[in-house]
CSV table of C-alpha atoms in Angstrom, one decimal:
chain,number,residue,atom,x,y,z
A,1,MET,CA,-33.5,121.7,-51.7
A,2,ALA,CA,-29.6,121.2,-52.1
A,3,GLU,CA,-28.4,118.1,-51.0
A,4,GLN,CA,-26.3,118.4,-47.6
A,5,PRO,CA,-22.8,117.2,-48.3
A,6,GLN,CA,-21.7,114.0,-46.2
A,7,ARG,CA,-19.8,115.1,-43.2
A,8,ARG,CA,-16.2,113.6,-43.6
A,9,GLN,CA,-15.5,110.9,-41.0
A,10,GLY,CA,-13.1,112.1,-38.0
A,11,TYR,CA,-10.1,110.2,-37.1
A,12,ARG,CA,-11.8,109.4,-34.0
A,13,GLN,CA,-14.5,107.1,-35.8
A,14,GLY,CA,-11.9,105.0,-37.3
A,15,LEU,CA,-8.4,103.6,-36.6
A,16,GLY,CA,-7.1,106.7,-34.6
A,17,GLY,CA,-10.2,106.5,-32.2
A,18,GLU,CA,-8.9,102.7,-31.6
A,19,MET,CA,-5.5,103.6,-31.3
A,20,LEU,CA,-6.3,106.1,-28.5
A,21,ALA,CA,-8.3,103.6,-26.7
A,22,GLU,CA,-5.3,101.3,-26.8
A,23,PHE,CA,-3.2,103.9,-25.6
A,24,LEU,CA,-5.1,104.8,-22.6
A,25,GLY,CA,-6.0,101.2,-21.9
A,26,THR,CA,-2.6,100.2,-21.7
A,27,PHE,CA,-1.7,103.1,-20.0
A,28,VAL,CA,-4.1,102.3,-17.3
A,29,LEU,CA,-2.6,98.8,-17.2
A,30,ILE,CA,0.9,99.9,-17.0
A,31,LEU,CA,0.2,102.8,-14.4
A,32,LEU,CA,-1.5,100.5,-12.0
A,33,GLY,CA,1.1,97.6,-12.6
A,34,CYS,CA,4.3,99.3,-12.3
A,35,ALA,CA,3.0,101.6,-9.1
A,36,SER,CA,2.1,98.1,-7.4
A,37,VAL,CA,5.5,97.1,-8.1
A,38,ALA,CA,6.8,100.7,-6.7
A,39,VAL,CA,4.9,100.1,-3.6
A,40,ALA,CA,6.2,96.7,-2.9
A,41,VAL,CA,9.8,97.2,-3.6
A,42,ALA,CA,10.7,100.9,-2.4
A,43,GLY,CA,7.5,102.6,-1.3
A,44,LEU,CA,6.4,100.5,1.8
A,45,PRO,CA,10.2,99.8,2.9
A,46,GLY,CA,11.1,103.7,2.4
A,47,SER,CA,7.9,105.2,3.9
A,48,GLY,CA,8.4,103.4,7.4
A,49,ARG,CA,5.3,101.4,7.0
A,50,GLN,CA,7.1,98.1,6.6
A,51,ALA,CA,10.0,96.9,8.7
A,52,ASP,CA,10.4,93.2,7.1
A,53,ALA,CA,12.4,92.6,3.9
A,54,PHE,CA,10.8,92.1,0.8
A,55,GLY,CA,8.3,89.0,1.1
A,56,ALA,CA,5.4,87.1,0.0
A,57,ALA,CA,3.0,89.8,1.1
A,58,ASN,CA,4.9,92.1,-1.1
A,59,TRP,CA,4.6,89.8,-3.9
A,60,LEU,CA,0.8,89.6,-3.5
A,61,ILE,CA,0.6,93.4,-3.8
A,62,ILE,CA,2.4,93.2,-7.0
A,63,VAL,CA,0.1,90.3,-8.5
A,64,PHE,CA,-3.2,92.0,-7.6
A,65,GLY,CA,-1.8,95.3,-8.7
A,66,TRP,CA,-1.2,93.8,-12.1
A,67,GLY,CA,-4.4,92.0,-12.2
A,68,PHE,CA,-6.6,95.0,-11.4
A,69,GLY,CA,-4.5,97.1,-14.1
A,70,VAL,CA,-5.8,94.7,-16.3
A,71,VAL,CA,-9.4,94.9,-15.5
A,72,PHE,CA,-9.8,98.5,-15.5
A,73,GLY,CA,-7.6,98.9,-18.5
A,74,VAL,CA,-10.0,96.8,-20.3
A,75,TYR,CA,-13.0,98.4,-19.1
A,76,VAL,CA,-11.5,101.8,-20.2
A,77,ALA,CA,-10.8,100.5,-23.6
A,78,GLY,CA,-13.1,97.5,-24.5
A,79,GLY,CA,-15.9,99.1,-25.9
A,80,VAL,CA,-13.8,101.0,-28.7
A,81,SER,CA,-10.8,98.8,-29.7
A,82,GLY,CA,-11.8,95.5,-27.9
A,83,ALA,CA,-9.0,96.3,-25.5
A,84,HIS,CA,-6.1,94.0,-26.5
A,85,ILE,CA,-3.8,96.3,-24.6
A,86,ASN,CA,-1.1,93.7,-25.4
A,87,PRO,CA,0.5,93.1,-28.7
A,88,ALA,CA,0.7,89.3,-28.0
A,89,VAL,CA,-3.2,89.5,-28.2
A,90,THR,CA,-3.5,91.7,-31.1
A,91,LEU,CA,-1.1,89.3,-33.1
A,92,ALA,CA,-2.9,86.2,-31.8
A,93,PHE,CA,-6.3,87.7,-32.8
A,94,ALA,CA,-4.9,88.6,-36.4
A,95,VAL,CA,-4.0,85.0,-36.7
A,96,ARG,CA,-6.8,83.3,-35.4
A,97,ARG,CA,-9.6,85.5,-35.1
A,98,GLY,CA,-9.7,87.7,-38.6
A,99,PHE,CA,-8.3,90.9,-37.0
A,100,SER,CA,-7.3,93.3,-39.7
A,101,TRP,CA,-3.5,92.9,-40.3
A,102,LEU,CA,-3.8,96.7,-41.0
A,103,LYS,CA,-4.4,97.3,-37.6
A,104,VAL,CA,-1.9,95.4,-36.1
A,105,VAL,CA,1.3,97.6,-36.4
A,106,PRO,CA,-0.8,100.7,-35.3
A,107,TYR,CA,-2.2,99.0,-32.2
A,108,MET,CA,1.0,97.8,-31.2
A,109,ILE,CA,2.6,101.4,-31.5
A,110,ALA,CA,-0.3,102.5,-29.4
A,111,GLN,CA,0.2,99.9,-26.8
A,112,VAL,CA,4.1,100.6,-26.4
A,113,ALA,CA,3.4,104.3,-26.4
A,114,GLY,CA,0.9,104.2,-23.7
A,115,ALA,CA,3.1,102.0,-21.6
A,116,PHE,CA,6.1,104.2,-22.0
A,117,VAL,CA,4.0,107.4,-20.9
A,118,ALA,CA,2.7,105.5,-18.0
A,119,ALA,CA,6.2,104.1,-16.8
A,120,ALA,CA,7.2,108.0,-17.3
A,121,LEU,CA,4.2,109.0,-14.6
A,122,VAL,CA,5.1,106.0,-12.1
A,123,TYR,CA,8.8,107.3,-12.2
A,124,SER,CA,7.5,110.8,-11.6
A,125,VAL,CA,5.7,110.1,-8.6
A,126,TYR,CA,8.1,107.6,-7.0
A,127,SER,CA,11.6,108.9,-8.1
A,128,TRP,CA,11.9,110.0,-4.3
A,129,ALA,CA,11.2,106.4,-3.0
A,130,ILE,CA,13.5,105.2,-5.7
A,131,ASP,CA,16.5,107.4,-4.9
A,132,ALA,CA,16.0,106.6,-1.2
A,133,PHE,CA,16.0,103.2,-1.8
A,134,ASN,CA,19.3,103.3,-3.8
A,135,ALA,CA,21.0,105.3,-1.4
A,136,GLN,CA,20.0,103.2,1.7
A,137,ALA,CA,21.4,100.1,-0.5
A,138,GLY,CA,24.6,101.9,-1.5
A,139,VAL,CA,24.3,101.5,-5.0
A,140,GLY,CA,23.8,103.7,-8.2
A,141,ARG,CA,20.7,103.4,-10.4
A,142,ALA,CA,22.6,101.9,-13.1
A,143,GLN,CA,23.4,98.9,-10.6
A,144,SER,CA,20.1,98.7,-9.1
A,145,LEU,CA,18.1,95.6,-10.3
A,146,ASP,CA,15.6,96.0,-7.3
A,147,THR,CA,14.5,99.4,-8.7
A,148,PHE,CA,14.9,98.5,-12.3
A,149,ALA,CA,12.2,95.6,-11.4
A,150,ILE,CA,9.5,98.5,-10.8
A,151,PHE,CA,9.6,99.0,-14.6
A,152,ALA,CA,10.5,95.8,-16.4
A,153,THR,CA,11.2,92.3,-16.0
A,154,PHE,CA,14.3,89.9,-15.6
A,155,PRO,CA,14.7,86.2,-15.1
A,156,ALA,CA,15.5,84.1,-11.9
A,157,GLU,CA,19.0,83.5,-11.0
A,158,TYR,CA,18.1,80.1,-11.0
A,159,PHE,CA,18.1,79.9,-14.7
A,160,GLY,CA,22.0,80.6,-14.8
A,161,GLY,CA,22.0,82.9,-17.6
A,162,SER,CA,20.2,80.7,-19.9
A,163,TRP,CA,17.6,82.0,-22.5
A,164,TRP,CA,15.8,78.9,-23.1
A,165,GLY,CA,14.2,78.5,-19.7
A,166,PRO,CA,12.9,82.5,-19.4
A,167,LEU,CA,11.9,82.1,-23.2
A,168,LEU,CA,10.0,79.0,-22.4
A,169,ASP,CA,8.3,80.8,-19.3
A,170,GLN,CA,7.0,83.7,-21.6
A,171,ILE,CA,5.6,81.2,-23.9
A,172,VAL,CA,3.9,79.3,-21.8
A,173,GLY,CA,2.7,82.1,-19.7
A,174,THR,CA,1.3,84.0,-22.4
A,175,ALA,CA,-0.4,80.7,-24.2
A,176,VAL,CA,-2.3,80.2,-21.1
A,177,LEU,CA,-3.3,83.7,-20.7
A,178,VAL,CA,-4.4,84.2,-24.5
A,179,MET,CA,-6.2,80.6,-24.3
A,180,LEU,CA,-8.2,81.9,-21.3
A,181,ILE,CA,-8.9,85.3,-23.1
A,182,CYS,CA,-10.6,83.2,-25.8
A,183,ALA,CA,-12.4,81.2,-23.9
A,184,LEU,CA,-13.8,84.1,-21.6
A,185,ILE,CA,-14.6,86.1,-25.0
A,186,ASP,CA,-16.7,82.9,-26.9
A,187,SER,CA,-20.0,83.5,-26.6
A,188,ARG,CA,-20.7,80.0,-27.9
A,189,ASN,CA,-19.0,78.5,-25.1
A,190,THR,CA,-19.6,79.7,-21.3
A,191,ALA,CA,-18.6,83.2,-21.7
A,192,PRO,CA,-19.3,85.2,-18.5
A,193,THR,CA,-22.2,87.8,-18.7
A,194,ALA,CA,-23.2,90.9,-16.9
A,195,ASN,CA,-20.0,92.7,-18.3
A,196,LEU,CA,-17.8,90.3,-16.1
A,197,GLY,CA,-15.4,89.5,-18.6
A,198,PRO,CA,-12.7,92.3,-18.1
A,199,PHE,CA,-12.8,91.3,-14.2
A,200,LEU,CA,-12.2,87.7,-15.2
A,201,ILE,CA,-9.6,88.5,-17.7
A,202,GLY,CA,-7.6,90.4,-14.8
A,203,MET,CA,-7.9,87.3,-12.8
A,204,VAL,CA,-6.3,85.3,-15.4
A,205,VAL,CA,-3.4,87.6,-15.4
A,206,THR,CA,-3.4,87.5,-11.4
A,207,THR,CA,-3.4,83.6,-11.7
A,208,VAL,CA,-0.5,83.8,-14.2
A,209,GLY,CA,1.3,85.7,-11.6
A,210,LEU,CA,0.7,83.6,-8.9
A,211,THR,CA,1.6,80.4,-10.8
A,212,PHE,CA,4.8,81.2,-13.4
A,213,GLY,CA,5.6,85.1,-11.9
A,214,PRO,CA,8.9,84.4,-10.0
A,215,ASN,CA,10.4,82.8,-13.1
A,216,ALA,CA,10.7,85.7,-15.3
A,217,GLY,CA,8.3,88.4,-13.8
A,218,TYR,CA,5.6,87.4,-15.8
A,219,ALA,CA,5.9,90.1,-18.8
A,220,ILE,CA,3.5,88.0,-20.8
A,221,ASN,CA,3.1,91.4,-23.0
A,222,PRO,CA,5.7,92.9,-24.8
A,223,ALA,CA,4.4,96.5,-24.5
A,224,ARG,CA,4.0,95.9,-20.8
A,225,ASP,CA,7.9,95.1,-20.6
A,226,PHE,CA,9.5,97.2,-23.5
A,227,GLY,CA,7.9,100.5,-23.0
A,228,PRO,CA,8.7,100.8,-19.5
A,229,ARG,CA,12.1,99.3,-20.2
A,230,LEU,CA,12.8,101.8,-22.8
A,231,TRP,CA,11.9,104.7,-20.0
A,232,ALA,CA,14.3,103.0,-17.5
A,233,TYR,CA,17.0,103.1,-20.1
A,234,PHE,CA,16.7,106.7,-20.8
A,235,THR,CA,16.5,107.6,-16.8
A,236,GLY,CA,19.9,105.9,-15.9
A,237,TRP,CA,19.3,102.1,-15.7
A,238,GLY,CA,21.7,101.7,-18.8
A,239,ASP,CA,22.7,98.0,-19.5
A,240,ILE,CA,20.1,96.5,-17.2
A,241,ALA,CA,17.5,97.9,-19.1
A,242,LEU,CA,19.2,97.9,-22.5
A,243,PRO,CA,20.0,95.2,-23.8
A,244,GLY,CA,19.2,93.7,-20.7
A,245,THR,CA,22.4,92.9,-18.8
A,246,TYR,CA,23.1,92.0,-15.4
A,247,GLU,CA,25.5,89.5,-13.5
A,248,TRP,CA,23.5,86.7,-14.4
A,249,PHE,CA,21.6,87.4,-17.7
A,250,SER,CA,22.8,89.2,-21.0
A,251,PHE,CA,21.3,90.5,-23.9
A,252,TYR,CA,17.8,89.7,-22.3
A,253,PHE,CA,15.3,92.5,-23.6
A,254,TRP,CA,14.0,90.6,-26.7
A,255,ILE,CA,12.8,87.4,-24.7
A,256,PRO,CA,9.8,89.2,-23.1
A,257,ILE,CA,9.1,90.3,-26.7
A,258,VAL,CA,9.3,87.4,-28.9
A,259,GLY,CA,8.3,84.9,-26.2
A,260,PRO,CA,4.8,86.5,-25.7
A,261,LEU,CA,4.1,86.8,-29.4
A,262,VAL,CA,5.0,83.4,-29.9
A,263,GLY,CA,2.8,82.3,-26.8
A,264,GLY,CA,-0.1,84.4,-27.6
A,265,VAL,CA,-0.5,82.4,-31.2
A,266,VAL,CA,0.2,79.2,-29.5
A,267,GLY,CA,-2.8,80.0,-26.9
A,268,ALA,CA,-5.1,80.8,-29.5
A,269,ILE,CA,-4.4,77.9,-31.6
A,270,VAL,CA,-4.7,75.5,-28.6
A,271,TYR,CA,-8.2,76.9,-28.0
A,272,ASP,CA,-9.1,76.7,-31.4
A,273,LEU,CA,-8.0,73.1,-31.8
A,274,PHE,CA,-9.6,71.7,-28.7
A,275,ILE,CA,-12.7,74.0,-27.9
A,276,GLY,CA,-13.3,76.4,-30.7
A,277,HIS,CA,-13.7,73.8,-33.6
A,278,VAL,CA,-16.0,71.7,-31.4
A,279,VAL,CA,-18.4,74.5,-30.3
A,280,ALA,CA,-18.5,75.8,-34.0
A,281,ALA,CA,-19.7,72.4,-35.3
A,282,ARG,CA,-22.5,72.4,-32.5
A,283,VAL,CA,-23.7,76.0,-33.0
A,284,THR,CA,-26.2,75.0,-35.7
A,285,GLY,CA,-28.2,73.0,-33.2
A,286,PRO,CA,-29.9,69.5,-33.7
A,287,GLU,CA,-31.9,68.6,-36.6
A,288,PRO,CA,-35.6,69.1,-36.4
A,289,GLY,CA,-37.2,66.5,-34.0
A,290,ARG,CA,-34.0,65.1,-32.7
A,291,THR,CA,-32.4,65.8,-29.3
A,292,THR,CA,-28.6,67.0,-29.2
A,293,GLU,CA,-27.6,63.6,-28.9
A,294,GLY,CA,-29.1,62.5,-32.1
A,295,GLU,CA,-31.8,60.4,-30.7
A,296,PRO,CA,-35.6,61.0,-31.6
A,297,SER,CA,-37.3,63.7,-29.3
A,298,SER,CA,-40.6,62.8,-27.3
A,299,GLU,CA,-42.2,65.7,-28.8
């Protein structure tokens, strides 16, 4: 019998499939996250369902919207690509977790593309609310920081135009995120079971938003900020989007890119230094006939 030729591997079985997963996982994250901001900023006030000004309740909508966006983005892509859905995670895993450097740029491209397309869909759904909000405020789109915030981040006014404050915020926030991701996926430690990992990772993002969010909008993800920022630039927000210039900040766009990339690596290093190396040293277990403390056992 003639030998059957080996079927050629399709692109979906390799890196191409992983890029599709990263695209869709990031798309879900940004779709739900940006839509939650649209609800809080323009949707509820413009719909007649909210009479009060933007307040703490609106902030909670945003924080939980982003948190659950991460949850479902990770559930979507986790089984195929590991659901990095964040260039900072991809870089940190390449530096500290043996993730292939050949995949770093393709993953990042897929993540930014997914974020860009998700922002376009949010804009398509909420463009009426955005235009009504700007009309009521009496400002054009290019001057509307409030509606720009639906898509990308900016620093708090109390930084006074400083780059260092927002950059530090992004480094710290992303370091916390990646450090806790490392803890949650480390099966040698107390990693969650029953497929709860994605939910708890989403709750990490929620917690970062509750604790660091007001400083600079807690981008903690270069794709999350740059993809929608690029869309906002193309659809009329002008200098606010790129290069990121407004009354109290200028040339800001690079901070939500560089800060998270640095912070992600820092977070992975901190986890490995204090926990990862310790659990690795203990994973072999005690010598036969001895307890974990090194004392002779009673058996």
